[in-house]
Amino acid sequence: MTATGGAPTRTQVLVIGSGIAGLTAALRASRTADVLLVTKGALTDGATSCAQGGIAGAVGPGDSPDEHARDTLEAGAGLCEVEAVQVLCEEGPAAIRELLAHGVAFDRVRPAAGPGRSPYALGLEGAHGRARILHAGGDATGREIQRALVRAARRADRLVVREHTALVDLLVGSGRVVGAELLAADGRRTSVRAAATVLATGGAGQLFAHTTNPAVATGDGIAAAWRAGAVLADLEFYQFHPTALAGPESFLISEAVRGEGAVLRDEKGRRFLPAVDPRAELAPRDVVARAIADVMRTQAGRPVQLDATGIGRARLRERFPTIDAALRRHGIDWSRTSVPVTPAAHYWMGGILTDLDGGTSLPGLLAAGECARTGVHGANRLASNSLLEGAVFGTRAGQAAASLAARHADGSAATPHRHPIAAQPAGTAFSRAAVQQLMWSSAGLLRTGAALEEAARALADRHAPEPASIATIAALEDRNLLDLARLLVDRALARRDSVGAHHRLDTPHAPTQEDHAC
Ligand code: SIN
């Protein structure tokens, strides 16, 4: 049984999710509207806090938004939306200034830079033509951004925060999204009516057996938007970060480590990337991750080695204190020995289709951050563009939501909308671990039509309860993961060519007329 919580709460703007996109949207909207921000865990539980490398931005001398855009477009393998990329790169420096205004302490150059130099230490990461990554606390950039934004949110006058409360489904009435049905950690159900609802619920790394994402990354907003009938796009493009610590924990080892000079070796100690791409360890992420997967196939699945010994102990500790401490907890002294690494699911390029202001195909519904598909990432995201996307498009979505709220009252006569989903089969009950393993082996870095078809059949046979009857957040997440696994596999089957992060071993080339004919 599900407990219901009485009359709906009313607000002008409802924001769901509390990473950089959600907090930025909520802060911007609350300048002129009443905002309720709802988040599934504690305010700091999302993926933003885990971000290490940093936030990209054309802020250094000699850099320009055009150069940043060129790198973004090239990494995106020809599938980026050019206008969205221009917005990202042109508005990036202002978004970074806004973060500074909220008190984010980006690392500075020491001793202080002279005239004409950036006061901020700028790192280099894969596929960037120059060093343009701002970072904080060395490799604790996300934690610092989250700290500053949470503090700002706690101080904002018209912003109320509700933690430990998950999105069940969107409320749709008279053709608009008019709020959401929510489930609290204690099992109570409530509903919120709002003139504008902003989804900023992040990605779904928990679809895969190995991920750098936190436990809360179960794609709740994308699944609920789909059930409400919103258009989704690019779901076949899931980014696998090349270097997670091999083992059950999948701890992220930032790309910035390679930017500082670390190299990758096979188990015989040979570098393999120079033969794959002239940029070697700093090639785009999809190229590096795939090269690692290829080597791992030749060594019976055993991890490759990240060799950071050339960087030196003092620099490793100063620049990467979080990674250094985590490795020491695992008994690894990376100033002396290399680190066993493997790719892991990291970031979903696809999601809820949005325009440049976060607007979706459903009136009253906006989306920002990883759950949105703005088109800035194309088939492969450029390193450290995700925090930037959250800040730039979170601000835009917050502004647009506040404007909507000024024009529309909150919805009142709404009933939960159910997308016409095929009836659940009576087959095997959902097991999260089994689905994660299936997605890892069949819909991961290297895909084939046969494996995807087999996965589609296995997923079709699974069943999970309908959201309406679910009483725990974990069960709700399971349902969302099942919906999203089916959608991702379906889209990966439909795209028969290989591009960016979507790699089909059976059609590694660009599609031909004959491919399209059958
Ligand atoms: C990293 O530090 O390597 C991750 C940064 C990102 O995902 O862009």
Short mmCIF file of C-alpha atoms and ligand atoms in Angstrom, two decimals:
data_model
loop_
_atom_site.label_atom_id
_atom_site.label_comp_id
_atom_site.label_asym_id
_atom_site.label_seq_id
_atom_site.Cartn_x
_atom_site.Cartn_y
_atom_site.Cartn_z
CA MET A 1 0.00 0.00 0.00
CA THR A 2 1.16 3.53 -0.67
CA ALA A 3 0.46 6.26 1.86
CA THR A 4 -0.88 9.54 0.43
CA GLY A 5 -0.03 12.89 1.86
CA GLY A 6 -3.19 15.02 1.49
CA ALA A 7 -3.60 18.27 -0.44
CA PRO A 8 -0.93 19.11 -3.00
CA THR A 9 1.78 21.65 -2.26
CA ARG A 10 1.71 24.60 -4.65
CA THR A 11 4.68 26.50 -5.97
CA GLN A 12 5.50 28.55 -9.03
CA VAL A 13 8.58 26.57 -10.06
CA LEU A 14 9.35 22.98 -9.09
CA VAL A 15 12.96 21.88 -9.62
CA ILE A 16 13.76 18.17 -9.24
CA GLY A 17 17.44 17.34 -8.68
CA SER A 18 20.21 19.12 -6.78
CA GLY A 19 23.41 18.89 -8.83
CA ILE A 20 24.93 21.87 -10.59
CA ALA A 21 22.04 22.10 -13.09
CA GLY A 22 19.25 21.85 -10.52
CA LEU A 23 20.83 24.26 -8.04
CA THR A 24 21.70 26.76 -10.76
CA ALA A 25 18.18 26.59 -12.20
CA ALA A 26 16.61 26.95 -8.76
CA LEU A 27 18.83 29.88 -7.79
CA ARG A 28 18.13 31.72 -11.04
CA ALA A 29 14.36 31.08 -10.92
CA SER A 30 14.16 32.15 -7.28
CA ARG A 31 15.23 35.68 -8.20
CA THR A 32 11.66 36.29 -9.39
CA ALA A 33 9.57 33.21 -8.51
CA ASP A 34 8.78 30.92 -5.58
CA VAL A 35 10.77 27.73 -6.03
CA LEU A 36 10.56 24.30 -4.44
CA LEU A 37 13.65 22.15 -4.99
CA VAL A 38 13.15 18.43 -4.41
CA THR A 39 16.00 15.92 -4.30
CA LYS A 40 16.07 12.15 -3.86
CA GLY A 41 18.89 11.97 -1.34
CA ALA A 42 20.70 14.66 0.63
CA LEU A 43 21.49 17.88 -1.27
CA THR A 44 25.06 16.73 -1.83
CA ASP A 45 24.46 13.14 -2.99
CA GLY A 46 24.47 13.60 -6.78
CA ALA A 47 27.13 13.17 -9.46
CA THR A 48 28.26 16.82 -9.33
CA SER A 49 29.98 16.22 -5.99
CA CYS A 50 32.00 13.37 -7.57
CA ALA A 51 33.32 15.47 -10.47
CA GLN A 52 37.09 15.60 -10.32
CA GLY A 53 38.68 17.06 -13.46
CA GLY A 54 36.92 20.37 -13.51
CA ILE A 55 34.89 22.76 -15.59
CA ALA A 56 35.98 23.77 -19.07
CA GLY A 57 35.76 27.41 -20.16
CA ALA A 58 37.47 29.79 -22.56
CA VAL A 59 38.85 32.01 -19.80
CA GLY A 60 42.61 31.82 -20.37
CA PRO A 61 44.66 34.31 -22.38
CA GLY A 62 44.64 33.47 -26.09
CA ASP A 63 41.69 31.11 -25.73
CA SER A 64 38.30 31.87 -27.28
CA PRO A 65 34.76 30.46 -27.28
CA ASP A 66 35.29 29.62 -30.96
CA GLU A 67 38.30 27.43 -30.16
CA HIS A 68 36.43 25.74 -27.33
CA ALA A 69 33.48 25.18 -29.69
CA ARG A 70 35.76 23.66 -32.33
CA ASP A 71 37.10 21.11 -29.83
CA THR A 72 33.57 20.33 -28.59
CA LEU A 73 32.27 19.78 -32.12
CA GLU A 74 35.19 17.57 -33.08
CA ALA A 75 34.87 15.38 -29.98
CA GLY A 76 31.11 15.09 -30.66
CA ALA A 77 31.86 13.15 -33.87
CA GLY A 78 29.74 15.33 -36.14
CA LEU A 79 26.48 14.93 -34.19
CA CYS A 80 26.49 18.07 -32.00
CA GLU A 81 23.88 20.81 -32.44
CA VAL A 82 26.08 23.71 -33.53
CA GLU A 83 23.89 26.44 -32.05
CA ALA A 84 23.79 24.71 -28.66
CA VAL A 85 27.59 24.36 -28.70
CA GLN A 86 27.95 28.07 -29.47
CA VAL A 87 25.70 28.96 -26.54
CA LEU A 88 27.68 26.64 -24.24
CA CYS A 89 31.06 28.05 -25.18
CA GLU A 90 30.06 31.72 -25.46
CA GLU A 91 28.10 31.81 -22.20
CA GLY A 92 30.61 29.55 -20.42
CA PRO A 93 32.85 32.34 -19.07
CA ALA A 94 29.84 34.21 -17.63
CA ALA A 95 28.59 31.00 -15.98
CA ILE A 96 32.05 30.53 -14.43
CA ARG A 97 31.99 34.13 -13.16
CA GLU A 98 28.60 33.39 -11.58
CA LEU A 99 30.09 30.36 -9.80
CA LEU A 100 32.90 32.60 -8.53
CA ALA A 101 30.27 35.05 -7.29
CA HIS A 102 28.65 32.18 -5.35
CA GLY A 103 32.02 31.65 -3.66
CA VAL A 104 33.51 28.73 -5.60
CA ALA A 105 37.24 28.75 -4.84
CA PHE A 106 38.88 27.62 -8.07
CA ASP A 107 42.57 26.81 -7.72
CA ARG A 108 44.83 29.75 -8.49
CA VAL A 109 48.26 29.91 -10.02
CA ARG A 110 51.03 30.08 -7.39
CA PRO A 111 52.89 32.37 -7.17
CA ALA A 112 50.26 34.81 -8.44
CA ALA A 113 50.22 35.17 -12.23
CA GLY A 114 51.68 38.26 -13.84
CA PRO A 115 49.77 40.63 -16.16
CA GLY A 116 48.11 38.98 -19.16
CA ARG A 117 48.15 35.54 -17.45
CA SER A 118 45.15 33.67 -16.03
CA PRO A 119 44.96 33.96 -12.23
CA TYR A 120 43.45 30.46 -12.28
CA ALA A 121 45.37 27.22 -12.74
CA LEU A 122 44.11 25.71 -15.99
CA GLY A 123 44.39 21.96 -16.61
CA LEU A 124 44.57 20.03 -19.88
CA GLU A 125 42.27 17.10 -20.70
CA GLY A 126 41.62 14.83 -23.68
CA ALA A 127 40.67 16.43 -27.03
CA HIS A 128 41.12 20.01 -25.76
CA GLY A 129 43.47 21.99 -27.98
CA ARG A 130 44.79 23.89 -24.96
CA ALA A 131 44.66 23.93 -21.16
CA ARG A 132 41.25 25.38 -20.23
CA ILE A 133 39.95 23.33 -17.29
CA LEU A 134 39.38 25.20 -14.03
CA HIS A 135 39.60 22.99 -10.98
CA ALA A 136 39.26 23.31 -7.22
CA GLY A 137 40.87 21.52 -4.31
CA GLY A 138 43.09 19.87 -6.94
CA ASP A 139 40.68 17.11 -7.99
CA ALA A 140 37.69 18.05 -5.81
CA THR A 141 36.08 20.49 -8.23
CA GLY A 142 32.56 19.08 -8.02
CA ARG A 143 32.60 18.99 -4.22
CA GLU A 144 33.62 22.65 -4.07
CA ILE A 145 30.99 23.77 -6.60
CA GLN A 146 28.32 21.78 -4.78
CA ARG A 147 29.37 23.30 -1.43
CA ALA A 148 29.09 26.84 -2.72
CA LEU A 149 25.78 26.31 -4.55
CA VAL A 150 24.18 24.50 -1.59
CA ARG A 151 25.20 27.39 0.67
CA ALA A 152 23.66 29.85 -1.78
CA ALA A 153 20.47 27.78 -2.02
CA ARG A 154 20.14 27.62 1.78
CA ARG A 155 20.39 31.42 1.89
CA ALA A 156 18.03 32.21 -1.01
CA ASP A 157 14.80 33.91 0.06
CA ARG A 158 12.29 32.30 -2.27
CA LEU A 159 13.80 28.82 -2.42
CA VAL A 160 12.55 25.93 -0.29
CA VAL A 161 14.43 22.60 -0.27
CA ARG A 162 12.89 19.16 0.31
CA GLU A 163 15.43 16.32 0.60
CA HIS A 164 14.96 12.51 0.57
CA THR A 165 12.01 12.78 -1.79
CA ALA A 166 11.91 11.08 -5.20
CA LEU A 167 10.00 11.80 -8.38
CA VAL A 168 7.34 9.15 -9.10
CA ASP A 169 5.65 10.61 -12.18
CA LEU A 170 4.85 13.93 -13.76
CA LEU A 171 1.35 15.34 -13.44
CA VAL A 172 -0.22 16.29 -16.76
CA GLY A 173 -3.45 18.21 -17.13
CA SER A 174 -5.00 20.12 -20.03
CA GLY A 175 -1.99 19.21 -22.20
CA ARG A 176 0.62 20.67 -19.82
CA VAL A 177 2.91 19.30 -17.16
CA VAL A 178 1.51 20.82 -13.99
CA GLY A 179 3.77 19.34 -11.34
CA ALA A 180 4.81 15.97 -10.03
CA GLU A 181 3.86 13.10 -7.80
CA LEU A 182 6.56 12.41 -5.20
CA LEU A 183 7.56 9.62 -2.83
CA ALA A 184 9.38 10.37 0.42
CA ALA A 185 11.93 8.01 1.93
CA ASP A 186 9.39 7.15 4.68
CA GLY A 187 6.92 5.90 2.02
CA ARG A 188 4.60 8.93 2.07
CA ARG A 189 3.27 10.11 -1.28
CA THR A 190 2.67 13.77 -1.98
CA SER A 191 2.02 15.86 -5.01
CA VAL A 192 3.26 19.30 -5.98
CA ARG A 193 1.47 21.62 -8.42
CA ALA A 194 3.68 24.07 -10.29
CA ALA A 195 3.45 26.38 -13.28
CA ALA A 196 6.85 25.13 -14.46
CA THR A 197 8.66 21.90 -13.61
CA VAL A 198 12.41 21.60 -14.24
CA LEU A 199 13.97 18.14 -14.34
CA ALA A 200 17.66 18.10 -13.36
CA THR A 201 17.84 14.51 -12.18
CA GLY A 202 21.13 13.51 -13.83
CA GLY A 203 22.10 10.35 -15.68
CA ALA A 204 21.71 6.63 -15.17
CA GLY A 205 25.13 5.09 -14.66
CA GLN A 206 23.40 2.51 -12.46
CA LEU A 207 22.18 0.88 -15.67
CA PHE A 208 25.63 -0.73 -15.91
CA ALA A 209 27.56 -3.13 -13.70
CA HIS A 210 30.56 -0.78 -13.63
CA THR A 211 30.05 2.95 -13.29
CA THR A 212 31.75 6.02 -11.89
CA ASN A 213 28.30 7.38 -10.92
CA PRO A 214 26.85 7.51 -7.40
CA ALA A 215 24.04 5.18 -6.31
CA VAL A 216 21.37 7.84 -6.94
CA ALA A 217 22.08 7.92 -10.72
CA THR A 218 19.08 5.89 -11.85
CA GLY A 219 17.68 8.14 -14.57
CA ASP A 220 14.44 8.92 -12.71
CA GLY A 221 13.66 12.15 -14.57
CA ILE A 222 14.31 10.69 -18.02
CA ALA A 223 12.09 7.70 -17.29
CA ALA A 224 9.28 9.84 -15.86
CA ALA A 225 9.48 12.25 -18.80
CA TRP A 226 9.21 9.31 -21.20
CA ARG A 227 6.19 7.92 -19.31
CA ALA A 228 4.58 11.35 -19.62
CA GLY A 229 5.16 11.31 -23.39
CA ALA A 230 8.18 13.66 -23.71
CA VAL A 231 10.46 13.19 -26.71
CA LEU A 232 13.86 11.65 -25.86
CA ALA A 233 16.91 11.64 -28.15
CA ASP A 234 20.40 10.14 -28.56
CA LEU A 235 19.85 7.41 -25.97
CA GLU A 236 22.30 5.10 -27.75
CA PHE A 237 25.21 7.37 -26.81
CA TYR A 238 26.48 6.42 -23.36
CA GLN A 239 29.98 7.63 -22.49
CA PHE A 240 32.38 5.22 -20.81
CA HIS A 241 35.16 6.95 -18.91
CA PRO A 242 38.45 5.31 -19.89
CA THR A 243 40.04 5.14 -16.45
CA ALA A 244 38.17 3.87 -13.41
CA LEU A 245 40.07 1.90 -10.79
CA ALA A 246 39.60 -1.77 -11.72
CA GLY A 247 37.67 -3.67 -9.07
CA PRO A 248 34.22 -3.58 -7.52
CA GLU A 249 34.34 0.11 -6.54
CA SER A 250 34.93 1.66 -10.04
CA PHE A 251 36.51 4.77 -8.47
CA LEU A 252 37.14 7.51 -11.08
CA ILE A 253 40.77 8.36 -11.94
CA SER A 254 40.43 11.75 -13.58
CA GLU A 255 41.34 12.39 -17.19
CA ALA A 256 43.37 15.30 -15.80
CA VAL A 257 45.92 12.72 -14.62
CA ARG A 258 46.64 11.95 -18.28
CA GLY A 259 46.63 15.72 -18.88
CA GLU A 260 49.52 15.90 -16.37
CA GLY A 261 51.46 13.27 -18.33
CA ALA A 262 50.33 9.80 -17.18
CA VAL A 263 50.33 7.12 -19.88
CA LEU A 264 48.43 3.86 -20.43
CA ARG A 265 50.20 0.50 -20.85
CA ASP A 266 49.07 -3.05 -21.57
CA GLU A 267 49.92 -5.79 -19.10
CA LYS A 268 53.30 -6.27 -20.75
CA GLY A 269 54.14 -2.63 -20.07
CA ARG A 270 53.75 -1.39 -23.68
CA ARG A 271 52.02 1.88 -24.55
CA PHE A 272 49.26 1.22 -27.10
CA LEU A 273 47.57 4.57 -27.71
CA PRO A 274 50.21 6.24 -29.92
CA ALA A 275 49.41 3.59 -32.56
CA VAL A 276 45.68 4.36 -32.32
CA ASP A 277 45.56 8.16 -32.47
CA PRO A 278 48.22 10.87 -32.81
CA ARG A 279 46.86 12.50 -29.64
CA ALA A 280 47.56 9.21 -27.81
CA GLU A 281 46.33 9.36 -24.16
CA LEU A 282 44.69 12.74 -24.86
CA ALA A 283 42.52 11.56 -27.77
CA PRO A 284 38.74 11.94 -27.33
CA ARG A 285 37.27 9.82 -24.57
CA ASP A 286 35.46 7.36 -26.84
CA VAL A 287 38.69 6.63 -28.74
CA VAL A 288 40.71 6.02 -25.57
CA ALA A 289 38.01 3.91 -23.89
CA ARG A 290 37.58 1.74 -26.98
CA ALA A 291 41.33 1.23 -27.36
CA ILE A 292 41.47 0.08 -23.73
CA ALA A 293 38.55 -2.30 -24.29
CA ASP A 294 40.32 -3.73 -27.35
CA VAL A 295 43.51 -4.35 -25.36
CA MET A 296 41.54 -5.88 -22.49
CA ARG A 297 39.95 -8.31 -24.94
CA THR A 298 43.43 -9.52 -25.93
CA GLN A 299 44.43 -10.03 -22.29
CA ALA A 300 41.38 -12.04 -21.19
CA GLY A 301 39.58 -9.02 -19.72
CA ARG A 302 42.37 -8.05 -17.36
CA PRO A 303 42.74 -4.27 -16.80
CA VAL A 304 45.32 -2.02 -18.42
CA GLN A 305 47.76 0.04 -16.35
CA LEU A 306 47.75 3.79 -15.81
CA ASP A 307 51.35 4.84 -15.25
CA ALA A 308 51.53 8.16 -13.39
CA THR A 309 54.95 7.52 -11.85
CA GLY A 310 56.55 10.18 -14.07
CA ILE A 311 54.46 12.93 -12.41
CA GLY A 312 56.22 12.61 -9.06
CA ARG A 313 54.86 12.06 -5.57
CA ALA A 314 54.67 15.72 -4.49
CA ARG A 315 52.78 16.81 -7.59
CA LEU A 316 50.41 13.81 -7.44
CA ARG A 317 49.52 14.64 -3.84
CA GLU A 318 49.10 18.34 -4.46
CA ARG A 319 47.16 18.12 -7.72
CA PHE A 320 45.10 14.97 -7.01
CA PRO A 321 44.61 14.70 -3.24
CA THR A 322 41.27 12.86 -3.50
CA ILE A 323 42.57 10.20 -5.89
CA ASP A 324 45.81 9.90 -3.95
CA ALA A 325 43.94 9.24 -0.70
CA ALA A 326 41.57 6.74 -2.36
CA LEU A 327 44.45 4.82 -3.91
CA ARG A 328 46.31 4.74 -0.62
CA ARG A 329 43.16 3.26 0.97
CA HIS A 330 43.44 0.52 -1.68
CA GLY A 331 47.11 0.01 -0.82
CA ILE A 332 48.38 1.58 -4.06
CA ASP A 333 51.28 4.06 -4.05
CA TRP A 334 50.88 5.47 -7.55
CA SER A 335 54.10 7.45 -7.37
CA ARG A 336 55.88 4.07 -7.49
CA THR A 337 53.57 1.60 -9.26
CA SER A 338 50.97 1.87 -12.00
CA VAL A 339 47.23 1.69 -11.31
CA PRO A 340 45.00 -1.05 -12.82
CA VAL A 341 42.21 0.72 -14.71
CA THR A 342 39.22 -0.16 -16.86
CA PRO A 343 36.50 1.87 -18.58
CA ALA A 344 33.23 2.42 -16.66
CA ALA A 345 29.85 3.96 -17.54
CA HIS A 346 30.17 7.67 -16.87
CA TYR A 347 27.80 10.01 -18.71
CA TRP A 348 24.65 9.82 -20.83
CA MET A 349 24.84 12.10 -23.86
CA GLY A 350 21.19 11.34 -24.65
CA GLY A 351 18.14 12.28 -22.64
CA ILE A 352 15.09 14.52 -22.74
CA LEU A 353 15.13 16.56 -25.94
CA THR A 354 15.36 20.27 -25.10
CA ASP A 355 15.64 23.60 -26.86
CA LEU A 356 18.21 26.23 -25.92
CA ASP A 357 16.15 27.33 -22.90
CA GLY A 358 15.54 23.88 -21.48
CA GLY A 359 12.04 23.63 -23.02
CA THR A 360 10.93 20.06 -23.79
CA SER A 361 8.25 18.72 -26.12
CA LEU A 362 5.76 18.98 -23.21
CA PRO A 363 4.50 22.46 -22.27
CA GLY A 364 5.33 23.29 -18.65
CA LEU A 365 8.25 20.82 -18.54
CA LEU A 366 11.90 21.87 -18.75
CA ALA A 367 15.10 19.89 -18.34
CA ALA A 368 18.77 20.74 -17.74
CA GLY A 369 22.04 18.97 -17.04
CA GLU A 370 22.75 15.33 -17.77
CA CYS A 371 19.09 14.31 -18.04
CA ALA A 372 18.63 16.80 -20.90
CA ARG A 373 19.71 16.28 -24.46
CA THR A 374 20.64 19.82 -25.50
CA GLY A 375 22.80 18.56 -28.38
CA VAL A 376 26.04 20.02 -26.99
CA HIS A 377 27.70 16.61 -26.68
CA GLY A 378 26.73 14.91 -29.92
CA ALA A 379 27.94 11.32 -29.92
CA ASN A 380 30.77 11.88 -27.42
CA ARG A 381 31.13 14.55 -24.73
CA LEU A 382 34.30 16.62 -24.53
CA ALA A 383 35.97 16.27 -21.11
CA SER A 384 34.82 18.74 -18.44
CA ASN A 385 31.97 20.13 -20.53
CA SER A 386 29.35 18.54 -18.28
CA LEU A 387 29.65 20.90 -15.30
CA LEU A 388 29.68 23.76 -17.80
CA GLU A 389 26.53 22.49 -19.47
CA GLY A 390 24.83 22.24 -16.08
CA ALA A 391 25.75 25.84 -15.22
CA VAL A 392 24.94 27.41 -18.61
CA PHE A 393 21.72 25.55 -19.40
CA GLY A 394 20.65 25.34 -15.75
CA THR A 395 20.69 29.14 -15.69
CA ARG A 396 18.75 29.32 -18.95
CA ALA A 397 16.19 26.76 -17.80
CA GLY A 398 15.75 28.56 -14.46
CA GLN A 399 15.18 31.86 -16.24
CA ALA A 400 12.69 30.29 -18.66
CA ALA A 401 10.87 28.53 -15.81
CA ALA A 402 10.48 31.80 -13.91
CA SER A 403 9.10 33.49 -17.05
CA LEU A 404 6.63 30.64 -17.52
CA ALA A 405 5.56 30.97 -13.92
CA ALA A 406 4.87 34.66 -14.46
CA ARG A 407 2.46 33.76 -17.29
CA HIS A 408 0.72 30.63 -15.93
CA ALA A 409 -0.93 29.80 -12.64
CA ASP A 410 0.02 26.44 -11.10
CA GLY A 411 -2.07 23.58 -12.55
CA SER A 412 -5.04 22.57 -10.47
CA ALA A 413 -7.21 19.99 -12.27
CA ALA A 414 -4.38 17.62 -13.10
CA THR A 415 -4.38 13.86 -13.09
CA PRO A 416 -1.27 11.68 -13.42
CA HIS A 417 -0.66 10.92 -17.06
CA ARG A 418 0.29 7.38 -17.98
CA HIS A 419 2.23 6.79 -21.17
CA PRO A 420 0.66 3.86 -23.05
CA ILE A 421 3.27 1.29 -22.03
CA ALA A 422 2.96 -2.30 -23.22
CA ALA A 423 1.59 -4.54 -20.49
CA GLN A 424 4.32 -5.99 -18.27
CA PRO A 425 5.07 -9.62 -19.04
CA ALA A 426 4.44 -12.20 -16.35
CA GLY A 427 8.10 -13.37 -16.84
CA THR A 428 11.17 -13.02 -14.65
CA ALA A 429 11.06 -10.52 -11.76
CA PHE A 430 13.43 -7.55 -12.06
CA SER A 431 16.89 -8.05 -10.60
CA ARG A 432 18.99 -4.88 -10.65
CA ALA A 433 22.28 -6.76 -10.60
CA ALA A 434 21.23 -9.03 -13.48
CA VAL A 435 20.09 -6.10 -15.63
CA GLN A 436 23.31 -4.16 -14.87
CA GLN A 437 25.39 -7.17 -15.91
CA LEU A 438 23.31 -7.65 -19.07
CA MET A 439 23.68 -3.98 -20.03
CA TRP A 440 27.42 -4.08 -19.34
CA SER A 441 28.03 -7.12 -21.51
CA SER A 442 25.51 -6.42 -24.31
CA ALA A 443 24.99 -2.66 -24.50
CA GLY A 444 28.32 -1.37 -23.21
CA LEU A 445 31.40 -0.10 -25.01
CA LEU A 446 31.47 -2.69 -27.79
CA ARG A 447 28.09 -3.75 -29.17
CA THR A 448 26.77 -6.19 -31.77
CA GLY A 449 23.30 -6.52 -33.26
CA ALA A 450 23.05 -10.11 -32.03
CA ALA A 451 23.95 -9.23 -28.43
CA LEU A 452 21.58 -6.25 -28.45
CA GLU A 453 18.73 -8.39 -29.80
CA GLU A 454 19.36 -10.97 -27.10
CA ALA A 455 19.39 -8.20 -24.47
CA ALA A 456 16.12 -6.78 -25.85
CA ARG A 457 14.49 -10.21 -25.51
CA ALA A 458 15.79 -10.67 -21.96
CA LEU A 459 14.61 -7.20 -20.93
CA ALA A 460 11.18 -7.71 -22.52
CA ASP A 461 10.75 -10.75 -20.29
CA ARG A 462 11.51 -8.88 -17.06
CA HIS A 463 8.76 -7.23 -15.10
CA ALA A 464 8.74 -4.54 -12.43
CA PRO A 465 5.80 -2.97 -10.57
CA GLU A 466 3.98 0.03 -12.05
CA PRO A 467 5.00 3.37 -10.43
CA ALA A 468 1.44 3.84 -9.13
CA SER A 469 1.78 0.87 -6.77
CA ILE A 470 5.38 1.39 -5.68
CA ALA A 471 6.08 2.18 -2.01
CA THR A 472 9.88 2.48 -1.81
CA ILE A 473 12.41 4.64 -3.61
CA ALA A 474 14.52 1.56 -4.44
CA ALA A 475 11.56 -0.10 -6.19
CA LEU A 476 10.87 3.12 -8.09
CA GLU A 477 14.50 3.21 -9.24
CA ASP A 478 14.26 -0.42 -10.39
CA ARG A 479 11.25 0.43 -12.49
CA ASN A 480 13.02 3.42 -14.02
CA LEU A 481 16.15 1.39 -14.78
CA LEU A 482 14.07 -1.26 -16.54
CA ASP A 483 12.27 1.33 -18.69
CA LEU A 484 15.56 3.02 -19.58
CA ALA A 485 17.46 -0.22 -20.28
CA ARG A 486 14.76 -1.17 -22.80
CA LEU A 487 14.86 2.27 -24.42
CA LEU A 488 18.66 2.35 -24.66
CA VAL A 489 18.87 -1.13 -26.18
CA ASP A 490 16.10 -0.28 -28.62
CA ARG A 491 17.92 2.87 -29.80
CA ALA A 492 21.28 1.05 -30.00
CA LEU A 493 19.65 -1.60 -32.20
CA ALA A 494 18.15 1.07 -34.43
CA ARG A 495 21.51 2.81 -35.05
CA ARG A 496 23.34 0.34 -37.23
CA ASP A 497 26.44 2.44 -37.87
CA SER A 498 29.25 3.12 -35.42
CA VAL A 499 29.73 6.72 -34.34
CA GLY A 500 31.25 8.31 -31.23
CA ALA A 501 30.43 6.35 -28.11
CA HIS A 502 28.11 3.96 -29.99
CA HIS A 503 30.34 1.26 -31.44
CA ARG A 504 28.92 -1.72 -33.30
CA LEU A 505 31.52 -4.42 -33.92
CA ASP A 506 29.27 -5.77 -36.67
CA THR A 507 29.12 -2.42 -38.54
CA PRO A 508 32.23 -0.49 -37.49
CA HIS A 509 32.08 1.55 -40.72
CA ALA A 510 29.75 4.39 -41.73
CA PRO A 511 26.46 2.96 -43.06
CA THR A 512 26.14 2.10 -46.75
CA GLN A 513 23.08 2.01 -49.00
CA GLU A 514 22.91 -1.76 -48.47
CA ASP A 515 22.88 -1.34 -44.67
CA HIS A 516 19.88 0.93 -44.97
CA ALA A 517 18.14 -1.30 -47.51
CA CYS A 518 17.27 -4.14 -45.14
C1 SIN B 1 37.38 13.45 -15.16
O1 SIN B 1 37.84 14.10 -14.23
O2 SIN B 1 38.07 12.75 -15.88
C2 SIN B 1 35.90 13.51 -15.43
C3 SIN B 1 35.56 14.83 -15.97
C4 SIN B 1 34.43 14.72 -16.94
O3 SIN B 1 33.65 13.77 -16.88
O4 SIN B 1 34.34 15.57 -17.81
#
